[in-house]
Each structure stands twice: as structure tokens, then as C-alpha cells.
Short mmCIF file of C-alpha atoms and ligand atoms in Angstrom, two decimals:
data_model
loop_
_atom_site.label_atom_id
_atom_site.label_comp_id
_atom_site.label_asym_id
_atom_site.label_seq_id
_atom_site.Cartn_x
_atom_site.Cartn_y
_atom_site.Cartn_z
CA MET A 1 79.23 -169.42 59.01
CA VAL A 2 79.05 -165.55 60.54
CA ASN A 3 75.89 -164.09 59.20
CA ILE A 4 76.66 -160.40 58.62
CA GLY A 5 73.86 -157.81 59.11
CA LEU A 6 74.73 -154.19 57.15
CA ILE A 7 73.38 -150.55 57.88
CA GLY A 8 74.11 -148.30 55.17
CA CYS A 9 74.78 -149.05 51.78
CA GLY A 10 76.00 -145.55 50.05
CA TYR A 11 79.40 -144.82 48.82
CA TRP A 12 81.55 -147.38 51.41
CA GLY A 13 79.00 -149.70 52.04
CA PRO A 14 79.11 -151.59 49.11
CA ASN A 15 82.79 -152.21 49.57
CA LEU A 16 82.12 -153.57 52.58
CA LEU A 17 79.43 -155.66 51.60
CA ARG A 18 81.54 -157.06 48.33
CA ASN A 19 84.68 -158.41 50.89
CA PHE A 20 81.89 -159.74 53.08
CA MET A 21 80.43 -161.60 50.42
CA ASP A 22 83.89 -163.02 49.18
CA CYS A 23 84.30 -164.44 52.98
CA GLN A 24 84.89 -167.95 53.04
CA ASP A 25 83.35 -167.96 56.95
CA ALA A 26 81.09 -165.07 56.63
CA THR A 27 77.72 -163.62 53.98
CA VAL A 28 75.35 -161.10 54.71
CA SER A 29 72.43 -161.84 54.74
CA MET A 30 70.51 -158.63 55.61
CA VAL A 31 71.27 -154.84 54.52
CA ALA A 32 69.39 -151.91 56.31
CA GLU A 33 69.15 -148.75 54.05
CA LEU A 34 66.82 -145.92 53.88
CA ASP A 35 67.97 -144.36 50.28
CA PRO A 36 65.39 -146.45 47.87
CA GLU A 37 67.81 -146.32 45.13
CA ARG A 38 70.44 -147.44 46.87
CA ILE A 39 67.90 -150.73 48.02
CA GLU A 40 67.35 -151.34 44.59
CA TYR A 41 71.11 -151.66 43.94
CA ILE A 42 71.37 -153.98 46.06
CA GLN A 43 68.69 -155.83 45.27
CA GLN A 44 69.59 -156.31 42.05
CA LYS A 45 73.37 -157.12 42.72
CA TYR A 46 72.58 -159.53 45.12
CA PRO A 47 69.10 -160.56 44.63
CA GLY A 48 69.50 -163.33 47.34
CA ILE A 49 70.20 -160.58 50.06
CA LYS A 50 66.91 -158.93 52.33
CA THR A 51 66.67 -155.33 52.69
CA THR A 52 65.01 -153.21 55.40
CA ARG A 53 64.48 -149.52 55.83
CA ASP A 54 64.43 -150.53 59.12
CA TYR A 55 67.92 -151.50 61.02
CA HIS A 56 66.29 -152.49 63.96
CA ASP A 57 65.15 -156.11 62.00
CA LEU A 58 68.89 -156.61 61.79
CA PHE A 59 68.90 -156.99 65.83
CA GLY A 60 67.35 -160.86 65.50
CA ASP A 61 68.21 -164.18 65.71
CA ALA A 62 69.56 -164.41 61.78
CA VAL A 63 72.05 -162.05 62.51
CA ASP A 64 75.37 -162.53 64.32
CA ALA A 65 77.42 -159.66 63.67
CA VAL A 66 76.02 -155.74 62.57
CA VAL A 67 78.42 -154.11 60.37
CA ILE A 68 77.95 -149.80 60.48
CA ALA A 69 78.68 -147.89 57.67
CA THR A 70 76.05 -144.87 57.80
CA GLN A 71 77.39 -141.20 59.08
CA PRO A 72 79.94 -141.00 61.82
CA ALA A 73 77.06 -139.17 63.56
CA THR A 74 75.38 -142.52 64.29
CA HIS A 75 78.28 -144.66 64.47
CA PHE A 76 77.54 -144.52 68.05
CA ALA A 77 73.89 -145.43 68.94
CA PHE A 78 73.59 -148.27 66.17
CA ALA A 79 76.99 -149.54 67.41
CA LYS A 80 75.84 -149.49 71.49
CA GLU A 81 72.04 -150.77 70.11
CA ALA A 82 74.00 -153.95 67.87
CA LEU A 83 76.22 -154.34 71.04
CA GLU A 84 73.05 -154.67 73.55
CA HIS A 85 71.28 -156.59 70.85
CA ASP A 86 74.45 -159.35 71.68
CA LYS A 87 75.86 -158.64 67.86
CA HIS A 88 79.67 -158.41 67.66
CA VAL A 89 80.28 -155.28 66.03
CA LEU A 90 82.06 -153.61 63.24
CA VAL A 91 81.67 -149.70 62.89
CA GLU A 92 83.11 -147.52 60.07
CA LYS A 93 85.93 -145.07 61.40
CA PRO A 94 85.49 -142.82 63.98
CA LEU A 95 84.00 -145.26 66.15
CA ALA A 96 82.26 -142.31 68.24
CA LYS A 97 82.20 -138.93 68.00
CA SER A 98 83.71 -138.66 71.38
CA ILE A 99 86.06 -140.82 74.04
CA LEU A 100 83.15 -141.26 76.35
CA GLU A 101 81.20 -142.63 73.56
CA ALA A 102 83.57 -144.46 72.50
CA GLU A 103 84.92 -145.42 75.83
CA GLU A 104 81.26 -146.33 76.49
CA LEU A 105 81.57 -148.98 73.43
CA VAL A 106 84.60 -150.40 74.64
CA ARG A 107 82.83 -151.29 78.11
CA ILE A 108 79.71 -152.87 77.11
CA ALA A 109 81.64 -155.56 74.61
CA ARG A 110 83.61 -156.47 76.74
CA GLN A 111 81.46 -157.10 79.93
CA ARG A 112 79.12 -159.02 77.18
CA ASP A 113 82.49 -160.66 75.93
CA LEU A 114 81.14 -159.19 72.26
CA LYS A 115 84.03 -158.53 69.28
CA LEU A 116 84.16 -154.57 68.63
CA MET A 117 86.00 -153.27 65.71
CA VAL A 118 86.26 -150.10 64.09
CA GLY A 119 87.30 -149.49 60.45
CA HIS A 120 90.98 -148.37 59.89
CA THR A 121 91.39 -149.34 57.24
CA PHE A 122 94.71 -148.59 56.60
CA GLU A 123 95.94 -150.58 59.24
CA TYR A 124 95.50 -153.93 57.14
CA ASN A 125 97.29 -152.09 54.39
CA GLU A 126 100.27 -154.15 53.24
CA ALA A 127 102.66 -151.09 52.01
CA VAL A 128 101.77 -149.63 55.61
CA ARG A 129 102.46 -152.88 57.37
CA GLU A 130 105.91 -152.96 55.15
CA LEU A 131 106.79 -149.31 56.30
CA LYS A 132 106.28 -150.36 59.85
CA ARG A 133 108.40 -153.79 59.45
CA GLN A 134 111.69 -150.97 58.38
CA ILE A 135 110.67 -149.18 60.84
CA GLN A 136 110.93 -151.73 63.35
CA GLN A 137 114.26 -153.13 61.52
CA GLY A 138 115.81 -149.80 62.26
CA THR A 139 116.16 -148.87 58.29
CA VAL A 140 115.73 -145.38 59.05
CA GLY A 141 118.04 -145.19 62.21
CA LYS A 142 115.88 -142.79 65.28
CA PRO A 143 112.51 -141.91 63.24
CA TYR A 144 112.97 -138.05 63.94
CA TYR A 145 109.63 -136.46 62.14
CA LEU A 146 106.85 -138.13 59.84
CA TYR A 147 104.37 -136.24 57.65
CA SER A 148 101.56 -137.45 56.09
CA GLN A 149 99.55 -135.76 53.42
CA ARG A 150 95.96 -137.09 52.68
CA LEU A 151 94.03 -134.60 50.37
CA ASN A 152 91.73 -135.24 47.36
CA PHE A 153 89.64 -132.95 45.50
CA GLY A 154 85.73 -133.88 47.00
CA ILE A 155 84.46 -135.66 48.35
CA VAL A 156 82.96 -132.19 50.61
CA ARG A 157 80.86 -133.85 53.39
CA LYS A 158 78.10 -131.99 55.38
CA ASP A 159 78.10 -133.50 58.01
CA VAL A 160 81.92 -133.65 59.84
CA ASN A 161 84.87 -131.78 59.39
CA ALA A 162 88.18 -133.03 57.07
CA LEU A 163 89.66 -134.03 60.89
CA TRP A 164 87.06 -136.47 61.80
CA ASN A 165 86.50 -137.62 58.30
CA LEU A 166 89.76 -137.63 56.67
CA ALA A 167 92.29 -137.86 59.69
CA PRO A 168 91.23 -141.38 61.90
CA HIS A 169 93.39 -142.66 58.88
CA ASP A 170 96.32 -141.03 59.16
CA VAL A 171 96.36 -141.04 63.27
CA SER A 172 95.51 -145.05 62.93
CA ILE A 173 98.49 -145.12 60.45
CA LEU A 174 101.23 -143.39 62.97
CA ILE A 175 99.75 -145.31 66.37
CA HIS A 176 99.93 -147.83 64.79
CA LEU A 177 103.69 -147.57 63.26
CA LEU A 178 104.99 -145.86 65.93
CA GLU A 179 103.18 -148.57 69.12
CA THR A 180 102.68 -145.33 70.83
CA MET A 181 100.51 -143.02 71.95
CA PRO A 182 101.03 -139.11 70.96
CA GLU A 183 101.77 -137.53 74.23
CA ALA A 184 100.48 -134.00 72.62
CA VAL A 185 98.80 -132.29 69.68
CA SER A 186 98.03 -128.98 68.27
CA CYS A 187 95.69 -128.49 65.52
CA ARG A 188 94.52 -125.61 63.23
CA GLY A 189 91.35 -126.66 61.21
CA TYR A 190 89.95 -123.90 58.18
CA ASP A 191 86.20 -123.60 56.62
CA PHE A 192 86.11 -121.97 53.05
CA ILE A 193 83.16 -124.05 51.64
CA GLN A 194 80.59 -124.39 54.63
CA PRO A 195 80.71 -121.79 57.65
CA GLY A 196 81.94 -124.48 60.61
CA ILE A 197 82.93 -127.54 58.96
CA ASP A 198 86.64 -127.53 58.68
CA ASP A 199 87.71 -128.53 55.17
CA VAL A 200 91.79 -128.00 55.85
CA ILE A 201 93.40 -129.60 58.97
CA PHE A 202 97.24 -129.33 59.48
CA MET A 203 97.96 -131.33 63.34
CA VAL A 204 101.19 -131.19 64.26
CA LEU A 205 101.29 -134.50 66.44
CA HIS A 206 104.23 -135.20 69.59
CA PHE A 207 105.33 -138.58 70.59
CA PRO A 208 107.19 -139.84 73.11
CA ASN A 209 111.36 -140.25 72.16
CA ASN A 210 111.47 -136.62 70.82
CA ILE A 211 109.38 -138.07 67.69
CA ILE A 212 107.42 -135.43 65.84
CA ALA A 213 104.59 -135.62 62.80
CA HIS A 214 102.78 -133.70 60.73
CA VAL A 215 99.59 -134.14 59.49
CA GLN A 216 97.61 -132.19 56.50
CA VAL A 217 94.15 -133.49 55.73
CA SER A 218 91.81 -131.55 53.05
CA TRP A 219 88.92 -132.34 50.75
CA LEU A 220 89.74 -129.00 48.78
CA ASP A 221 92.79 -129.49 46.39
CA PRO A 222 93.51 -129.91 43.04
CA SER A 223 95.26 -133.38 43.38
CA LYS A 224 94.76 -137.36 45.34
CA VAL A 225 97.43 -137.00 47.82
CA ARG A 226 97.90 -140.46 50.15
CA LYS A 227 101.88 -140.07 51.24
CA MET A 228 103.55 -140.25 54.60
CA THR A 229 107.25 -139.82 54.70
CA VAL A 230 109.77 -140.56 57.52
CA VAL A 231 112.72 -138.64 58.33
CA GLY A 232 115.15 -140.77 60.49
CA SER A 233 118.94 -140.55 61.52
CA ASP A 234 119.96 -142.82 58.93
CA LYS A 235 117.62 -142.90 56.10
CA MET A 236 114.33 -141.52 54.60
CA ILE A 237 110.98 -143.40 53.62
CA ILE A 238 108.11 -142.28 51.42
CA TYR A 239 105.17 -144.10 51.47
CA ASN A 240 103.41 -142.99 48.36
CA ASP A 241 99.69 -145.02 48.04
CA MET A 242 98.77 -143.47 44.63
CA ASP A 243 102.33 -144.83 43.00
CA ASP A 244 103.18 -148.20 41.50
CA HIS A 245 106.71 -148.41 44.31
CA LYS A 246 104.74 -147.57 47.33
CA ILE A 247 107.57 -147.63 49.66
CA GLN A 248 110.11 -145.83 48.84
CA ILE A 249 113.78 -146.22 50.74
CA TYR A 250 115.93 -142.90 49.94
CA ASP A 251 119.33 -144.04 51.38
CA LYS A 252 119.85 -140.50 52.81
CA GLY A 253 121.12 -138.54 55.89
CA ILE A 254 122.86 -135.88 57.66
CA LYS A 255 125.32 -137.28 60.54
CA VAL A 256 127.24 -135.15 62.94
CA GLN A 257 131.11 -135.64 63.40
CA ASN A 258 133.53 -134.81 65.80
CA MET A 259 136.30 -133.34 64.33
CA ASP A 260 138.63 -134.54 67.39
CA GLU A 261 137.41 -136.69 69.52
CA SER A 262 139.91 -135.25 72.73
CA LEU A 263 137.94 -131.51 71.65
CA GLY A 264 135.43 -132.42 73.93
CA PRO A 265 131.62 -131.49 73.41
CA TYR A 266 129.92 -130.52 70.36
CA ASP A 267 129.90 -127.02 71.94
CA ASP A 268 131.85 -124.93 69.20
CA PHE A 269 130.97 -125.40 65.38
CA GLY A 270 134.78 -125.57 64.11
CA LYS A 271 135.07 -128.64 66.34
CA TYR A 272 132.20 -130.89 64.22
CA GLN A 273 131.01 -131.20 60.69
CA LEU A 274 127.97 -132.21 59.12
CA ILE A 275 128.25 -135.14 57.01
CA LYS A 276 125.45 -135.12 54.37
CA GLN A 277 125.12 -139.23 52.88
CA ALA A 278 122.84 -139.14 49.59
CA GLY A 279 122.67 -143.18 48.48
CA ASP A 280 120.50 -145.15 46.30
CA VAL A 281 116.91 -145.81 46.38
CA SER A 282 115.72 -148.72 46.64
CA PHE A 283 111.44 -150.38 46.78
CA PRO A 284 110.62 -153.43 48.89
CA LYS A 285 108.65 -155.56 47.10
CA ILE A 286 104.95 -155.71 48.24
CA ASP A 287 102.62 -158.38 47.39
CA PHE A 288 99.77 -155.88 47.26
CA LYS A 289 96.21 -157.29 48.59
CA GLU A 290 93.20 -155.42 48.61
CA PRO A 291 93.08 -153.80 52.61
CA LEU A 292 89.77 -154.55 52.92
CA LYS A 293 89.43 -157.55 52.22
CA ALA A 294 92.39 -158.34 55.21
CA GLU A 295 90.20 -156.15 57.49
CA CYS A 296 86.46 -157.86 56.68
CA ASP A 297 88.21 -161.83 57.07
CA ASP A 298 90.32 -160.00 60.14
CA PHE A 299 86.64 -159.26 62.07
CA VAL A 300 85.40 -163.12 60.94
CA ASN A 301 88.11 -164.60 62.06
CA SER A 302 88.05 -163.11 65.30
CA ILE A 303 84.67 -163.98 65.41
CA VAL A 304 84.93 -167.64 64.11
CA ASN A 305 88.18 -168.47 66.14
CA ASP A 306 87.97 -166.02 69.30
CA THR A 307 90.93 -163.66 68.58
CA GLN A 308 91.74 -159.50 69.09
CA PRO A 309 91.27 -158.09 65.97
CA LEU A 310 93.74 -155.61 65.29
CA ALA A 311 91.53 -152.28 64.74
CA ASN A 312 89.65 -153.43 67.82
CA GLY A 313 87.55 -151.37 70.48
CA GLU A 314 90.26 -149.98 72.20
CA ASN A 315 92.23 -149.00 68.88
CA GLY A 316 89.32 -146.99 67.62
CA LEU A 317 89.43 -145.08 70.88
CA ARG A 318 92.65 -144.08 71.06
CA VAL A 319 92.33 -143.12 68.01
CA VAL A 320 89.03 -140.67 69.52
CA ARG A 321 91.28 -139.91 71.76
CA VAL A 322 93.66 -138.20 69.79
CA LEU A 323 91.11 -136.86 67.54
CA GLN A 324 89.04 -135.14 70.31
CA THR A 325 92.25 -132.87 71.96
CA ALA A 326 93.52 -132.31 68.15
CA GLN A 327 89.12 -131.18 68.13
CA ALA A 328 89.62 -128.70 71.55
CA SER A 329 93.05 -127.94 70.30
CA MET A 330 90.96 -126.57 66.52
CA ASN A 331 88.63 -124.42 68.92
CA LEU A 332 91.44 -122.45 71.32
CA ASN A 333 93.47 -121.54 67.92
CA GLY A 334 96.00 -124.60 67.99
CA VAL A 335 96.52 -124.75 71.69
CA THR A 336 99.16 -127.69 72.10
CA LEU A 337 97.53 -129.64 74.58
CA ASP A 338 98.35 -133.12 76.35
CA VAL A 339 96.04 -136.07 75.38
CA ARG A 340 97.04 -138.21 78.06
CA LYS A 341 95.32 -135.65 80.52
CA GLY A 342 92.28 -136.33 77.83
CA SER A 343 90.39 -133.14 76.54
CA PRO A 344 86.85 -131.64 77.42
CA GLU A 345 84.31 -132.83 76.25
CA PRO A 346 83.08 -131.06 73.05
CA LYS A 347 81.07 -128.12 73.86
CA ARG A 348 79.07 -127.51 70.20
CA PRO A 349 75.59 -128.67 70.44
CA THR A 350 75.01 -129.94 66.77
CA MET A 351 77.51 -132.46 64.63
CA ALA A 352 77.34 -130.27 61.66
CA THR A 353 79.67 -127.27 64.12
CA GLN A 354 80.41 -129.75 66.50
CA PHE A 355 82.47 -131.97 63.77
N1 LIG O 401 87.30 -146.97 55.75
C1 LIG O 401 87.58 -146.19 54.97
O1 LIG O 401 88.29 -146.55 54.07
C2 LIG O 401 86.62 -145.32 54.47
C3 LIG O 401 86.22 -144.71 53.11
C4 LIG O 401 84.91 -144.10 53.25
C5 LIG O 401 84.11 -144.02 53.92
N2 LIG O 401 83.96 -144.39 55.02
C6 LIG O 401 83.45 -144.25 55.99
O2 LIG O 401 81.99 -144.89 56.11
C7 LIG O 401 80.95 -144.09 56.66
C8 LIG O 401 79.91 -144.10 55.51
O3 LIG O 401 80.53 -143.35 54.78
P1 LIG O 401 80.13 -143.55 52.65
O4 LIG O 401 80.33 -141.72 52.60
O5 LIG O 401 79.45 -144.05 52.24
O6 LIG O 401 78.46 -142.53 53.12
P2 LIG O 401 76.59 -142.03 52.84
O7 LIG O 401 76.29 -141.19 53.08
O8 LIG O 401 77.41 -142.35 50.98
O9 LIG O 401 76.20 -143.52 52.79
C9 LIG O 401 75.39 -143.80 54.00
C10 LIG O 401 74.74 -144.38 53.87
O10 LIG O 401 74.12 -144.79 55.27
C11 LIG O 401 72.24 -144.86 54.49
N3 LIG O 401 71.52 -144.51 56.14
C12 LIG O 401 71.89 -143.14 57.09
N4 LIG O 401 71.09 -143.55 58.11
C13 LIG O 401 70.66 -144.89 57.81
C14 LIG O 401 69.68 -145.45 59.12
N5 LIG O 401 69.18 -145.28 59.97
N6 LIG O 401 69.65 -147.03 58.18
C15 LIG O 401 70.45 -147.03 57.24
N7 LIG O 401 70.56 -146.29 56.34
C16 LIG O 401 71.13 -145.83 57.13
C17 LIG O 401 72.31 -143.44 54.04
O11 LIG O 401 71.20 -143.50 53.25
C18 LIG O 401 73.67 -143.75 53.51
O12 LIG O 401 73.19 -144.77 51.72
C19 LIG O 401 81.67 -143.13 57.05
O13 LIG O 401 81.65 -143.57 58.24
C20 LIG O 401 82.91 -142.85 56.18
O14 LIG O 401 83.74 -142.15 57.22
C21 LIG O 401 85.20 -144.99 55.55
#
């Protein structure tokens, strides 16, 4: 039985708490929370769980693994301390607020042979898994471009911008789907509500093989949208997390056809034609399970059976690498930057403006 200590039980923490309490091989033995109202909530709902205001109480022998669901500014410090007390760690996204910090967490976990995992929940989403299966088995043909929209009306954060709050999911899904890092990123952000905290982000990612991805995230939008569209040479797929048919495969594509093979290359528009193909829409069946349950199970399983969790520390580091480069691009009004070279460390001093 893995004994889990949870730090932070605000909006997201209770979901982690519920799922870990449902795990066969784990239990939550202690929760650290600063807000008295949240402590009361835990005590009423789970009278058997010890509560504390001081997260250091989780670093004793009674706890094997620490789950961190506090504001992103605290992730690095809490995760580092927990690892240094020989606790396995699941930290909410983003893993940390800079590449240097994320690298340090990965290094400490490796040195101490501990599991480090990040809350990239959508990688555990059955619809995302189906989308990946479809891309891998060649349904779309050659992927041309993808675009992702994660929009909502609120929750407006005061501590991080929409890039660091919402886009970790889209970036992690894209890297997961394409199984490669983007080479370059260009990003623009706009603050309308709080100066220095961007509410709306438009980001273009350049992946190898000329695959382009666009990510739009916002907490200032009239409707809730969680959608990704993949356009390829043969077919197009929409993953709509808000729809009953989460994966929709459109038999649509445009082919270039040579009018006459003997005419040689397509150097004249008279020598080729564009063939539009538009067939049926199909909806693969998806056995939907709560993604967070699969994520929690993966964390517990990695500890019990000494496996690598899917959303491991390196995975979290990859996403932070993209986010930091995107932030640097935003600071330069959208200049395209090379993700592989690593971007400069963020220059701005406080979390609120840095993000
Ligand atoms: N994976 C997902 O889909 C998903 C969804 C929502 C939020 N999140 C992540 O979860 C994390 C928390 O987000 P949230 O919306 O729940 O924030 P929140 O502000 O609602 O909750 C954070 C809680 O942490 C507590 N806290 C802060 N410092 C503490 C300390 N030193 N000791 C103990 N408790 C402390 C606060 O009192 C608060 O209750 C963020 O990193 C966010 O990115 C992930």
C-alpha cells in the first residue's frame, strides 16, 4: 500500500484525493492545506485523513509519495524538498517554471531512484489515445497541420498567465501524438484584464517533417472549447473533448493529380489538377474512463512495480522547454525561436509578470 500525502486541496486537489482514495494499492494518509475552509471540507468528507497546515509534516515515515496540487510558483520548491526527503512525487502541471528547475527535479529523482511524474492528464485521455492510434496507423496520411483550442470563460488566474496555466496540456498532447519535440516556436500573448498576465495566447509550433501546430488558449472566451483538429493528406480528424463523439474522422482530402505522366513535373498549372475527395464521417468507439484515474493508477503502479510512468519527469521537462521558449518568444513580440537551442531564462523577476 502506497501512503500518499497531498499538498494543496483547492480546486484540483479534491479530484486527485478522490482518485487516489479509489486506488487499490494506495491511500491518502495526510493532506497539507493552508485554507481553513478547505481543511474543514477534507475533515468532513474524509474523517480518516490527517490534515496539517505545515506540508513538512508529510515528509515523515508515514508517507511514501507526495502529490503537489498547489499554485505553479510553488511546484519546484515543494517537489525538490519532497524528493530530498526520499518521497516519490507527482506534481501538477507545469512541472516547474523554468527549464533549469525542471532539469534539477529530473536529476534529483534520477540520483535518488525516485518516481517523478507530472499531471499531464490529457495523455491519459482515451480520446487522445485513439487520436494517436489513428495518426500512427496512417489514417490521416501525412499530417499537414494540427490546431488546438482550449478556451473557457474563467477561471482567471492571478499567479500565472494562460500559457503556463492552460497550454501545458496542448503542448503535452502534441508531443505525445507526434512523438517528437517541436523545433521552433513563435508565440503572442495579450493581457486584457490584469496587466502583465496574458489572458489569450496564440502559439505556432514547427515540428519536424514540416508539420505545423497552432495552439490557442484563453480564459476570456464566451464558450468552453476543448478541441484539436488534425489535417492530413488523406483524412482529417477532429478530437472534441466536449462532444459525445469525441473522435470524428472526416474522409476529406485534396490530392494533386498529374494530367499526363509524360508531361513531367508540376511546373505548369495546366499539367495537374486538384482532386477534392469528400466521403463519410466516422466515429470510432471509445471506452471512456476518467483520465485522472488512469493517471493516478500509473503513478501508483510505477511505485509498486518500479515502472516509468507515461508522464514522467523528462516528459514534464520537455513541456517546460517548449513553454519557456514560447514565453521568450512572447517577450520578443512573437519572434520565432529554436526550441532545441534552449531559450534564455525568463528575465522578469516575479511570478505574476514572469508568467
Ligand atoms: N491536470 C489538470 O487538468 C489540472 C486542472 C486544474 C488545475 N491543475 C493544476 O493544479 C494546481 C492547483 O490548481 P488549483 O486550480 O487547484 O489551485 P487553487 O488555488 O484552487 O488550489 C491550490 C491550493 O493549494 C493550497 N496551498 C497553497 N500553498 C500551500 C502550502 N504551502 N501548504 C498547503 N497548501 C497550500 C491553497 O490554499 C489552495 O487551496 C495548479 O498547478 C494547476 O495548474 C491541473
